[in-house]
Tab-separated table of C-alpha atoms in Angstrom:
chain	number	residue	atom	x	y	z
A	1	MET	CA	-87.622	-150.288	-241.251
A	2	SER	CA	-91.574	-149.647	-238.626
A	3	ILE	CA	-92.587	-146.427	-238.047
A	4	HIS	CA	-93.945	-147.522	-234.585
A	5	GLN	CA	-90.449	-148.299	-233.255
A	6	ALA	CA	-89.122	-144.995	-231.383
A	7	PRO	CA	-91.502	-145.106	-227.439
A	8	MET	CA	-91.157	-141.136	-229.143
A	9	PRO	CA	-92.058	-141.258	-232.507
A	10	LEU	CA	-91.191	-138.315	-234.599
A	11	CYS	CA	-92.784	-136.481	-237.848
A	12	ASN	CA	-91.432	-138.827	-241.179
A	13	ALA	CA	-91.376	-137.148	-244.353
A	14	GLY	CA	-91.668	-139.855	-246.432
A	15	PHE	CA	-94.493	-141.539	-244.075
A	16	SER	CA	-96.671	-137.955	-243.470
A	17	GLN	CA	-98.927	-136.768	-245.249
A	18	LEU	CA	-100.906	-132.975	-243.882
A	19	LEU	CA	-104.043	-132.492	-243.212
A	20	ILE	CA	-106.408	-128.866	-243.133
A	21	ILE	CA	-109.416	-129.516	-241.501
A	22	ASP	CA	-112.323	-127.051	-241.990
A	23	ALA	CA	-110.081	-124.267	-241.968
A	24	GLN	CA	-113.039	-121.226	-243.800
A	25	GLU	CA	-114.554	-118.523	-243.470
A	26	SER	CA	-117.467	-118.637	-240.957
A	27	LEU	CA	-115.363	-120.483	-238.706
A	28	ALA	CA	-112.570	-118.362	-238.053
A	29	ALA	CA	-115.244	-115.319	-237.937
A	30	VAL	CA	-115.543	-116.471	-234.532
A	31	MET	CA	-112.334	-117.446	-233.440
A	32	PRO	CA	-110.181	-115.756	-230.892
A	33	LYS	CA	-108.161	-112.760	-233.410
A	34	ASP	CA	-104.919	-113.809	-231.515
A	35	GLU	CA	-105.259	-117.576	-232.243
A	36	LEU	CA	-106.611	-117.386	-235.100
A	37	ALA	CA	-103.041	-115.180	-236.476
A	38	VAL	CA	-101.440	-118.386	-235.148
A	39	THR	CA	-102.904	-120.817	-236.460
A	40	VAL	CA	-103.221	-118.949	-239.810
A	41	ALA	CA	-99.757	-118.584	-240.146
A	42	ASN	CA	-99.140	-122.462	-239.056
A	43	ILE	CA	-100.966	-123.654	-241.322
A	44	ASN	CA	-99.303	-121.674	-244.702
A	45	ARG	CA	-95.878	-122.316	-242.676
A	46	LEU	CA	-96.259	-125.655	-242.675
A	47	VAL	CA	-98.216	-126.357	-246.261
A	48	ARG	CA	-95.346	-124.180	-247.975
A	49	THR	CA	-92.740	-127.251	-245.988
A	50	ALA	CA	-94.702	-129.781	-247.368
A	51	GLY	CA	-94.540	-128.250	-250.724
A	52	ILE	CA	-91.165	-127.612	-250.368
A	53	LEU	CA	-90.059	-131.226	-249.600
A	54	ASP	CA	-93.393	-133.189	-252.105
A	55	LEU	CA	-95.715	-134.333	-249.309
A	56	PRO	CA	-99.345	-134.429	-249.847
A	57	ILE	CA	-102.142	-132.353	-248.191
A	58	ILE	CA	-105.560	-133.045	-247.870
A	59	SER	CA	-108.274	-130.641	-246.862
A	60	THR	CA	-110.985	-130.382	-246.307
A	61	GLU	CA	-114.558	-128.350	-245.893
A	62	GLN	CA	-117.607	-129.496	-242.883
A	63	TYR	CA	-121.052	-127.747	-245.236
A	64	PRO	CA	-119.118	-125.233	-246.548
A	65	LYS	CA	-123.103	-124.168	-248.096
A	66	GLY	CA	-123.679	-122.749	-244.570
A	67	LEU	CA	-119.584	-122.017	-242.856
A	68	GLY	CA	-117.812	-121.245	-246.271
A	69	HIS	CA	-115.587	-122.142	-248.110
A	70	THR	CA	-111.459	-123.066	-247.048
A	71	ILE	CA	-110.391	-118.583	-245.887
A	72	GLU	CA	-108.189	-117.733	-248.197
A	73	ALA	CA	-105.196	-117.249	-246.329
A	74	VAL	CA	-104.364	-120.322	-246.366
A	75	ARG	CA	-105.624	-121.352	-249.467
A	76	GLU	CA	-104.130	-119.568	-251.337
A	77	HIS	CA	-101.073	-121.809	-250.665
A	78	LEU	CA	-103.217	-125.085	-251.278
A	79	PRO	CA	-102.254	-127.043	-254.336
A	80	ASP	CA	-104.921	-127.738	-256.427
A	81	THR	CA	-104.162	-131.973	-255.115
A	82	ALA	CA	-105.930	-130.566	-251.784
A	83	ALA	CA	-109.276	-129.852	-253.437
A	84	PRO	CA	-110.737	-130.255	-250.157
A	85	THR	CA	-113.056	-133.074	-249.739
A	86	GLU	CA	-116.916	-131.507	-248.520
A	87	LYS	CA	-118.510	-132.997	-245.097
A	88	THR	CA	-121.415	-132.203	-242.435
A	89	CYS	CA	-119.438	-135.828	-240.010
A	90	PHE	CA	-117.900	-134.225	-237.543
A	91	SER	CA	-115.307	-136.971	-238.368
A	92	CYS	CA	-113.075	-136.774	-241.614
A	93	CYS	CA	-112.498	-140.412	-241.225
A	94	THR	CA	-116.497	-140.539	-242.283
A	95	ALA	CA	-116.995	-138.448	-245.020
A	96	ALA	CA	-117.569	-140.607	-248.255
A	97	GLY	CA	-114.350	-139.347	-250.704
A	98	PHE	CA	-111.534	-138.732	-247.455
A	99	GLU	CA	-110.086	-142.070	-246.878
A	100	ARG	CA	-109.964	-142.630	-250.424
A	101	ALA	CA	-107.954	-139.235	-250.292
A	102	LEU	CA	-106.315	-140.858	-247.529
A	103	THR	CA	-105.584	-144.031	-249.042
A	104	SER	CA	-103.829	-143.123	-252.413
A	105	GLN	CA	-100.728	-143.078	-250.710
A	106	PRO	CA	-100.668	-146.140	-249.069
A	107	ALA	CA	-96.675	-146.039	-247.255
A	108	ARG	CA	-97.275	-142.481	-245.738
A	109	LYS	CA	-98.754	-143.826	-242.571
A	110	GLN	CA	-98.170	-140.604	-240.230
A	111	VAL	CA	-100.638	-138.136	-240.504
A	112	VAL	CA	-100.564	-134.156	-239.204
A	113	LEU	CA	-103.550	-132.500	-238.489
A	114	MET	CA	-104.667	-128.935	-238.084
A	115	GLY	CA	-107.563	-126.691	-238.922
A	116	MET	CA	-110.638	-126.073	-236.678
A	117	GLU	CA	-111.760	-126.473	-233.811
A	118	ALA	CA	-109.729	-128.946	-231.620
A	119	HIS	CA	-112.690	-130.140	-229.928
A	120	ILE	CA	-114.754	-131.382	-232.376
A	121	CYS	CA	-113.674	-131.995	-235.969
A	122	ILE	CA	-110.248	-132.099	-234.928
A	123	VAL	CA	-110.301	-134.847	-231.987
A	124	GLN	CA	-113.209	-136.558	-234.118
A	125	THR	CA	-110.699	-137.163	-236.309
A	126	ALA	CA	-107.342	-137.755	-234.673
A	127	SER	CA	-109.467	-140.444	-232.924
A	128	GLY	CA	-110.312	-142.079	-236.458
A	129	LEU	CA	-106.929	-141.904	-237.931
A	130	GLN	CA	-106.094	-143.775	-234.823
A	131	ARG	CA	-108.371	-146.990	-234.660
A	132	TRP	CA	-107.825	-146.196	-238.205
A	133	GLY	CA	-104.134	-147.572	-237.784
A	134	TYR	CA	-102.388	-144.056	-238.753
A	135	GLN	CA	-100.029	-142.494	-236.624
A	136	VAL	CA	-101.640	-139.073	-235.742
A	137	PHE	CA	-100.230	-136.314	-234.727
A	138	VAL	CA	-101.745	-133.071	-233.663
A	139	VAL	CA	-100.383	-129.315	-234.186
A	140	ALA	CA	-100.801	-128.003	-231.479
A	141	ASP	CA	-100.079	-123.853	-232.576
A	142	ALA	CA	-102.038	-124.339	-235.944
A	143	ILE	CA	-105.257	-125.235	-234.623
A	144	CYS	CA	-108.184	-123.338	-232.961
A	145	SER	CA	-111.581	-123.371	-230.470
A	146	ARG	CA	-114.118	-120.522	-230.325
A	147	HIS	CA	-112.950	-121.476	-226.184
A	148	PRO	CA	-109.472	-121.508	-225.504
A	149	ALA	CA	-110.691	-123.427	-221.729
A	150	ASN	CA	-112.276	-126.232	-226.205
A	151	ARG	CA	-108.855	-125.723	-227.451
A	152	GLN	CA	-106.536	-126.944	-224.122
A	153	ASN	CA	-108.777	-129.634	-223.303
A	154	ALA	CA	-108.500	-131.439	-226.578
A	155	LEU	CA	-105.266	-130.730	-226.749
A	156	GLU	CA	-105.356	-133.340	-222.816
A	157	ARG	CA	-107.628	-135.839	-224.161
A	158	MET	CA	-105.348	-136.364	-226.873
A	159	ARG	CA	-102.181	-136.820	-225.520
A	160	HIS	CA	-103.882	-139.171	-223.207
A	161	SER	CA	-105.299	-140.945	-226.083
A	162	GLY	CA	-101.614	-142.109	-227.259
A	163	ILE	CA	-102.218	-139.312	-229.396
A	164	HIS	CA	-99.361	-137.468	-230.574
A	165	VAL	CA	-99.253	-134.041	-229.719
A	166	THR	CA	-96.199	-131.700	-231.274
A	167	ASN	CA	-95.329	-127.891	-233.020
A	168	THR	CA	-96.043	-126.644	-235.700
A	169	GLU	CA	-91.925	-125.834	-236.145
A	170	SER	CA	-91.151	-129.243	-234.102
A	171	VAL	CA	-92.582	-130.904	-237.529
A	172	ALA	CA	-90.865	-128.570	-240.279
A	173	PHE	CA	-87.860	-129.858	-238.469
A	174	GLU	CA	-88.248	-133.486	-237.860
A	175	TRP	CA	-89.588	-133.261	-241.991
A	176	LEU	CA	-85.669	-131.846	-242.794
A	177	GLY	CA	-83.998	-134.428	-240.222
A	178	ASP	CA	-80.611	-132.606	-240.886
A	179	SER	CA	-79.116	-129.340	-241.318
A	180	ALA	CA	-77.564	-131.184	-244.101
A	181	ASN	CA	-81.296	-131.923	-246.255
A	182	PRO	CA	-80.226	-129.385	-249.369
A	183	HIS	CA	-83.709	-127.841	-248.327
A	184	PHE	CA	-82.722	-126.151	-244.677
A	185	ARG	CA	-82.273	-123.315	-245.538
A	186	GLU	CA	-85.947	-122.885	-247.717
A	187	VAL	CA	-87.866	-123.997	-244.248
A	188	SER	CA	-85.336	-122.710	-241.800
A	189	ARG	CA	-85.881	-118.937	-242.546
A	190	MET	CA	-89.959	-119.120	-242.366
A	191	PHE	CA	-89.038	-119.762	-238.578
A	192	LYS	CA	-86.730	-116.862	-237.874
């Protein structure tokens, strides 16, 4: 079965991997507080869902010496296997070691993106992953930028470029696929 058959593809737990981009201390400190709170809550919902469904999680940190590490509110939910790839480039796709983490799961050709900042590292990574042949899903309510207008512009650019813009709840329920899924209750409780 090809994951490219549907005109509007859905996230599939068997094909997906989750990527958290640069959810770091210094970046978080300059985000609009309300947007940051929503972004962090939604990152954590999908991290927990990915853990329950045994999906791989990858994370990155942009120049951690200057911008700090992944914020504690996210880091405390990450598995040990999601140790961040450090980078100085804006696209994760040009960071040393990132491709190895991504391709360690060759059947997983869907990448679900979350993090900071939407108009810089998210947009450039989405473009790079798309060029590499991945199906890219950006979680609109789990990304932020210092200026909301930049986030909005990034979402519009990605939509017009064939990137799939989605939301946290859609991703979680697409991964579940069926209310008969043994993990349905545990995951659905996060959205009540």
